[in-house]
Amino acid sequence: MTEFEIIRRYFTGRGTRRADVVVGIGDDGAVVQVPSDSDLVTVVDTLVAGVHFPPETHPADIAYKALAVNLSDMAAMGATPAWATLAVSLPQADEAWLEAFAQGFFQLAERYGVQLIGGDTTRGPLTITVQVQGTVPTGGAVRRAGARPGDLVYVTGNLGDAGLALQAWRQQRPLPHPHGDDLVARLHRPTPRCEEGAALRGLATAMIDISDGLTADLAHLLEASGVGATLDVEAIPLSASFRACAGDEGLTQEQRLRLALTAGDDYELCFTAPAAQRHRVEQVFARFASGCHVVGAIEERPGLRLKQGDGSLLRLSGGYDHFNTVPQGDGA
Ligand code: ADP
Ligand code: MG
């Protein structure tokens, strides 16, 4: 198969068709119409086999996650995704692999109304780069900077599911059914919180998605905002599947918290909003299955403090940084 046959067979004319796409796959560049009352938001993420996923990961899951992590970044800006480009470097043109890959990609793209409008196809080590573009009403993007003392800290969904699945995979121990399957699905197919992120425009003062672990990602938000925070570790939301598997694995409370706070890969949103707006936040989330929980409060004092049930502070290290293998401090 030539490069052009791959593009035509697996990527052209599939999935969402948007009315605002003037030129899609097949020309030197894609052309889209951006509404005049909107800002354009762009995100890009690369997944490298052996670094971001095991090479033997199912191709549908690889594609799904490559798109999902970008949609999660869009969500964290409060943006609505619209268009995607896909650059793939493939060791060989394996038809079954490519079809499964395309199927995983378009399944998620259709769910969010995103159209694939271009890309690049080359031979090389397995690497997937996805770029997503979308819009927010002019001036409406939610930034990392903006958290103020008196804000509450929220997270959507549950934390630690993906981390526990990854830990079990690394130790080559299958997790028990059916809860283990839930956790593995959370690792391979994270649900981007796009509707939630968009609904938080004008309400959240700052927002970030949790890719590297809550403590590491919240630390970025705090630094950008020039504030600190105290988290109530007892308030960290853990799923029923996480609790069941952690119980079977005999994990201590500290090991559970370490996963939930530092393991990452959950792709939930962490955001802040004034305490006085708590009712509004709850109203917004009444319509979302993901739910959201208050996990702490913003303070003037810099750094991140983790308060336990007895009032003492917990010290943890963790959070993933590709260029720094030294464990990250908790910012305290
Ligand atoms: P050029 O040589 O002008 O860069 P290419 O031959 O790389 O163009 O690509 C031809 C068309 O196919 C372009 O519209 C490009 O965006 C699209 N394309 C290439 N690879 C992919 C891919 N993996 N997914 C989607 N579109 C792709
Ligand atoms: Mg060209």
Coordinates of C-alpha atoms and ligand atoms in Angstrom, one line a residue:
M1 CA 0.0 0.0 0.0
T2 CA 1.3 3.5 -0.8
E3 CA 1.0 6.4 1.5
F4 CA -1.9 7.7 -0.7
E5 CA -3.8 4.4 -0.6
I6 CA -3.5 4.4 3.2
I7 CA -4.9 8.0 3.4
R8 CA -7.7 7.2 1.0
R9 CA -8.7 3.8 2.5
Y10 CA -8.6 4.6 6.2
F11 CA -8.8 8.3 6.7
T12 CA -10.7 10.1 3.9
G13 CA -14.5 10.7 4.0
R14 CA -15.1 9.0 7.3
G15 CA -16.8 10.2 10.5
T16 CA -18.2 13.6 11.2
R17 CA -18.9 16.0 8.3
R18 CA -19.0 19.6 9.4
A19 CA -20.6 22.4 7.4
D20 CA -17.8 24.8 8.4
V21 CA -15.1 22.7 6.7
V22 CA -14.4 24.3 3.3
V23 CA -11.5 22.1 2.3
G24 CA -10.8 18.8 4.1
I25 CA -8.4 15.9 3.4
G26 CA -7.0 15.9 -0.2
D27 CA -5.5 19.3 -0.7
D28 CA -2.2 20.9 0.5
G29 CA -4.0 22.4 3.5
A30 CA -7.4 22.3 5.2
V31 CA -9.7 25.4 5.2
V32 CA -12.3 26.0 7.9
Q33 CA -14.7 28.8 8.8
V34 CA -14.1 30.3 12.2
P35 CA -17.2 32.2 13.5
S36 CA -16.3 35.9 13.9
D37 CA -17.5 36.0 17.5
S38 CA -15.1 33.2 18.5
D39 CA -11.5 32.7 19.4
L40 CA -9.7 29.7 17.9
V41 CA -8.1 27.3 20.4
T42 CA -5.4 24.9 19.3
V43 CA -3.9 21.9 21.1
V44 CA -1.5 19.1 20.0
D45 CA -0.2 16.0 21.7
T46 CA 2.2 13.2 20.6
L47 CA 2.0 9.6 21.7
V48 CA 5.2 7.5 21.2
A49 CA 5.0 3.7 21.3
G50 CA 7.0 2.4 24.3
V51 CA 6.9 5.8 26.0
H52 CA 3.2 6.7 26.2
F53 CA 1.7 3.3 25.5
P54 CA 3.0 -0.3 25.3
P55 CA 3.6 -1.1 21.6
E56 CA 1.2 -4.0 21.8
T57 CA -1.8 -1.8 22.9
H58 CA -4.8 -2.4 20.7
P59 CA -4.7 0.0 17.8
A60 CA -8.3 1.2 18.4
D61 CA -7.3 2.2 21.9
I62 CA -4.1 3.9 20.7
A63 CA -6.1 6.1 18.3
Y64 CA -8.9 6.7 20.9
K65 CA -6.5 7.9 23.5
A66 CA -4.4 10.0 21.1
L67 CA -7.6 12.0 20.3
A68 CA -9.0 11.8 23.8
V69 CA -5.9 13.5 25.4
N70 CA -6.3 16.4 23.0
L71 CA -10.0 16.7 23.6
S72 CA -9.2 16.8 27.3
D73 CA -6.9 19.8 26.7
M74 CA -9.7 21.5 24.8
A75 CA -12.0 20.8 27.7
A76 CA -9.6 22.3 30.1
M77 CA -9.7 25.6 28.1
G78 CA -13.5 25.6 28.1
A79 CA -13.3 25.1 24.3
T80 CA -15.6 23.2 22.0
P81 CA -13.6 20.9 19.7
A82 CA -14.3 21.0 16.0
W83 CA -11.4 19.9 13.7
A84 CA -8.5 17.5 14.0
T85 CA -5.4 16.7 12.1
L86 CA -3.5 13.4 12.5
A87 CA 0.1 12.7 11.8
V88 CA 1.1 9.0 12.0
S89 CA 4.5 7.4 11.7
L90 CA 4.1 3.7 11.1
P91 CA 6.7 0.9 11.0
Q92 CA 4.6 -0.9 8.4
A93 CA 1.3 -0.7 6.6
D94 CA -0.7 -3.4 8.4
E95 CA -4.2 -3.3 7.1
A96 CA -6.0 -4.9 10.2
W97 CA -4.0 -2.5 12.4
L98 CA -4.9 0.5 10.3
E99 CA -8.6 -0.3 10.1
A100 CA -8.8 -0.8 13.9
F101 CA -6.9 2.4 14.5
A102 CA -9.2 4.4 12.2
Q103 CA -12.2 2.8 13.8
G104 CA -11.1 3.9 17.3
F105 CA -10.3 7.4 16.1
F106 CA -13.5 8.0 14.3
Q107 CA -15.6 6.5 17.1
L108 CA -14.5 9.2 19.5
A109 CA -14.3 11.9 16.8
E110 CA -18.0 11.4 16.0
R111 CA -19.0 11.4 19.6
Y112 CA -17.7 14.9 19.9
G113 CA -18.6 16.2 16.4
V114 CA -15.0 16.5 15.4
Q115 CA -14.0 16.2 11.7
L116 CA -10.6 14.9 10.6
I117 CA -9.5 17.5 8.1
G118 CA -5.9 16.5 7.3
G119 CA -2.7 15.0 8.5
D120 CA 0.5 13.3 7.5
T121 CA 1.5 9.7 6.9
T122 CA 5.1 8.5 7.1
R123 CA 7.1 5.3 7.7
G124 CA 9.0 5.2 11.0
P125 CA 8.8 4.2 14.7
L126 CA 5.1 4.1 15.8
T127 CA 4.2 7.7 16.8
I128 CA 0.9 9.4 16.7
T129 CA 0.4 13.2 16.7
V130 CA -3.0 14.6 16.9
Q131 CA -3.9 18.3 16.8
V132 CA -7.3 19.5 17.6
Q133 CA -8.8 23.0 17.0
G134 CA -12.0 24.4 18.3
T135 CA -13.6 27.6 19.5
V136 CA -14.6 29.6 22.5
P137 CA -16.7 32.7 22.5
T138 CA -14.3 35.6 22.2
G139 CA -12.3 36.1 25.4
G140 CA -14.0 33.1 27.0
A141 CA -11.2 30.6 27.3
V142 CA -10.5 29.4 30.8
R143 CA -6.9 29.7 31.7
R144 CA -4.7 28.1 34.4
A145 CA -4.1 31.6 35.9
G146 CA -7.1 33.1 37.6
A147 CA -7.6 31.1 40.9
R148 CA -8.0 33.5 43.9
P149 CA -8.0 32.9 47.7
G150 CA -11.5 32.1 48.7
D151 CA -12.0 29.8 45.6
L152 CA -12.8 26.2 46.1
V153 CA -10.9 23.5 44.2
Y154 CA -13.0 20.9 42.3
V155 CA -12.3 17.8 40.4
T156 CA -14.6 16.0 38.0
G157 CA -15.2 12.2 38.1
N158 CA -12.9 9.9 40.1
L159 CA -9.1 9.8 40.4
G160 CA -6.7 6.9 40.5
D161 CA -8.5 4.5 38.2
A162 CA -6.0 4.7 35.3
G163 CA -3.1 4.7 37.7
L164 CA -4.1 1.5 39.4
A165 CA -4.7 -0.1 35.9
L166 CA -1.2 1.0 34.8
Q167 CA 0.4 -0.2 38.0
A168 CA -1.2 -3.7 37.6
W169 CA -0.1 -3.8 33.9
R170 CA 3.5 -2.9 34.8
Q171 CA 3.6 -5.6 37.5
Q172 CA 2.0 -8.0 34.9
R173 CA -0.9 -8.8 37.2
P174 CA -4.3 -8.9 35.7
L175 CA -6.9 -7.1 37.8
P176 CA -10.0 -9.1 38.8
H177 CA -13.2 -8.8 36.7
P178 CA -15.4 -6.8 36.4
H179 CA -13.9 -3.9 38.3
G180 CA -10.5 -4.4 36.7
D181 CA -12.0 -4.0 33.3
D182 CA -13.5 -0.7 34.3
L183 CA -10.1 0.6 35.4
V184 CA -8.4 -0.7 32.2
A185 CA -11.0 1.1 30.2
R186 CA -10.3 4.3 32.1
L187 CA -6.6 3.9 31.2
H188 CA -7.1 3.2 27.5
R189 CA -10.2 5.2 26.8
P190 CA -10.4 8.3 29.0
T191 CA -13.5 10.3 28.7
P192 CA -12.7 13.9 27.8
R193 CA -14.9 16.3 29.8
C194 CA -15.6 18.7 26.9
E195 CA -19.3 19.5 27.8
E196 CA -18.3 20.0 31.4
G197 CA -15.4 22.3 30.5
A198 CA -17.6 24.4 28.2
A199 CA -20.3 24.7 30.8
L200 CA -17.7 26.1 33.2
R201 CA -16.9 29.1 31.1
G202 CA -17.7 32.3 33.0
L203 CA -17.9 30.2 36.2
A204 CA -14.5 28.5 36.7
T205 CA -11.7 31.0 37.6
A206 CA -9.0 28.6 36.5
M207 CA -8.9 25.1 35.0
I208 CA -6.4 22.3 34.0
D209 CA -6.9 18.7 33.0
I210 CA -5.3 16.0 35.1
S211 CA -2.8 14.1 32.9
D212 CA 0.2 13.9 35.2
G213 CA -1.6 13.5 38.6
L214 CA -3.7 16.0 40.6
T215 CA -0.8 17.3 42.8
A216 CA 1.5 17.9 39.8
D217 CA -1.2 19.5 37.6
L218 CA -2.8 21.5 40.4
A219 CA 0.7 22.8 41.2
H220 CA 0.9 24.2 37.6
L221 CA -2.5 26.0 38.1
L222 CA -1.4 27.4 41.5
E223 CA 1.9 28.6 40.1
A224 CA 0.2 30.3 37.1
S225 CA -2.3 31.9 39.5
G226 CA 0.3 33.0 42.1
V227 CA -1.6 31.3 44.9
G228 CA -1.5 28.1 47.1
A229 CA -4.0 25.5 48.2
T230 CA -4.8 23.0 50.9
L231 CA -6.5 19.8 49.8
D232 CA -8.6 17.5 52.0
V233 CA -7.3 14.1 51.0
E234 CA -10.3 12.4 52.5
A235 CA -12.4 14.3 49.9
I236 CA -10.5 12.8 46.9
P237 CA -13.2 10.9 44.9
L238 CA -12.4 7.2 44.4
S239 CA -14.6 5.0 42.2
A240 CA -16.3 1.8 43.5
S241 CA -14.1 -0.2 41.0
F242 CA -10.9 1.5 42.4
R243 CA -11.9 0.7 46.0
A244 CA -12.8 -2.9 45.1
C245 CA -9.5 -3.5 43.2
A246 CA -7.4 -1.6 45.8
G247 CA -9.0 -3.8 48.4
D248 CA -8.2 -7.0 46.5
E249 CA -4.6 -5.8 46.0
G250 CA -4.3 -5.1 49.7
L251 CA -3.2 -1.5 49.1
T252 CA -2.8 0.7 52.2
Q253 CA -4.6 4.0 52.5
E254 CA -1.4 5.8 51.7
Q255 CA -0.8 3.7 48.5
R256 CA -4.4 4.5 47.4
L257 CA -3.9 8.2 48.0
R258 CA -0.6 8.1 46.2
L259 CA -2.2 6.6 43.1
A260 CA -5.2 9.0 43.2
L261 CA -3.1 12.1 43.8
T262 CA 0.0 11.4 41.7
A263 CA -0.5 8.6 39.1
G264 CA -2.1 10.7 36.4
D265 CA -3.7 9.5 33.1
D266 CA -7.2 10.1 34.5
Y267 CA -8.0 13.1 32.2
E268 CA -10.5 14.6 34.6
L269 CA -10.7 18.4 35.0
C270 CA -9.4 20.3 38.0
F271 CA -10.9 23.7 38.4
T272 CA -11.5 26.5 40.8
A273 CA -14.5 28.7 41.4
P274 CA -15.5 31.2 44.1
A275 CA -17.0 29.6 47.2
A276 CA -20.1 31.7 46.8
Q277 CA -20.7 30.0 43.4
R278 CA -20.8 26.5 44.8
H279 CA -24.5 26.1 44.2
R280 CA -24.1 27.2 40.6
V281 CA -21.3 24.7 40.1
E282 CA -23.6 22.0 41.6
Q283 CA -26.4 23.0 39.3
V284 CA -24.2 22.8 36.2
F285 CA -23.0 19.3 37.2
A286 CA -26.5 18.0 37.9
R287 CA -26.8 17.3 34.2
F288 CA -23.4 15.5 33.9
A289 CA -22.9 11.8 34.8
S290 CA -19.2 12.6 35.6
G291 CA -20.1 14.6 38.7
C292 CA -17.7 16.9 40.5
H293 CA -16.3 17.1 44.1
V294 CA -14.8 19.9 46.2
V295 CA -11.4 18.7 47.2
G296 CA -9.9 21.8 48.8
A297 CA -9.6 25.5 48.9
I298 CA -7.3 28.2 47.4
E299 CA -5.2 30.2 49.8
E300 CA -2.8 33.1 49.6
R301 CA 0.1 31.1 51.0
P302 CA 2.0 29.5 48.0
G303 CA 2.5 25.7 47.8
L304 CA 0.2 22.7 48.0
R305 CA -0.7 21.2 51.4
L306 CA -2.4 17.8 51.7
K307 CA -4.5 17.6 54.9
Q308 CA -5.5 14.3 56.3
G309 CA -8.6 13.5 58.4
D310 CA -6.7 14.0 61.7
G311 CA -5.5 17.4 60.6
S312 CA -1.9 16.3 60.0
L313 CA -0.2 17.0 56.7
L314 CA 0.6 14.2 54.2
R315 CA 3.9 14.2 52.3
L316 CA 3.9 12.6 48.9
S317 CA 6.2 12.7 45.9
G318 CA 5.2 11.9 42.4
G319 CA 3.8 13.3 39.2
Y320 CA 5.3 12.5 35.8
D321 CA 7.7 14.7 34.0
H322 CA 9.4 13.4 30.8
F323 CA 12.6 15.4 31.3
N324 CA 12.9 15.1 35.0
T325 CA 13.1 11.6 36.5
V326 CA 13.8 13.0 40.0
P327 CA 10.5 12.7 42.0
Q328 CA 8.6 16.0 42.0
G329 CA 8.1 17.7 45.4
D330 CA 4.5 18.4 46.4
G331 CA 5.1 22.1 46.2
A332 CA 4.8 22.6 50.0
Ligands
ADP1 P1 1.5 17.1 1.1 O1 2.5 16.3 0.4 O2 1.0 18.3 0.3 O3 1.9 17.5 2.5 P2 0.3 14.7 1.7 O4 0.5 13.8 0.6 O5 1.1 14.5 2.9 O6 0.2 16.2 1.3 O7 -1.2 14.5 2.2 C1 -2.3 14.5 1.2 C2 -3.6 14.9 1.9 O8 -3.9 13.8 2.8 C3 -3.5 16.1 2.7 O9 -4.8 16.8 2.7 C4 -3.2 15.7 4.1 O10 -3.7 16.6 5.1 C5 -4.0 14.3 4.1 N1 -3.4 13.4 5.1 C6 -2.2 12.8 5.0 N2 -2.1 11.9 6.0 C7 -3.2 11.9 6.7 C8 -3.7 11.2 7.9 N3 -3.0 10.3 8.5 N4 -5.0 11.5 8.3 C9 -5.7 12.4 7.7 N5 -5.3 13.1 6.6 C10 -4.1 12.8 6.1
MG2 MG 1.4 19.6 -0.7

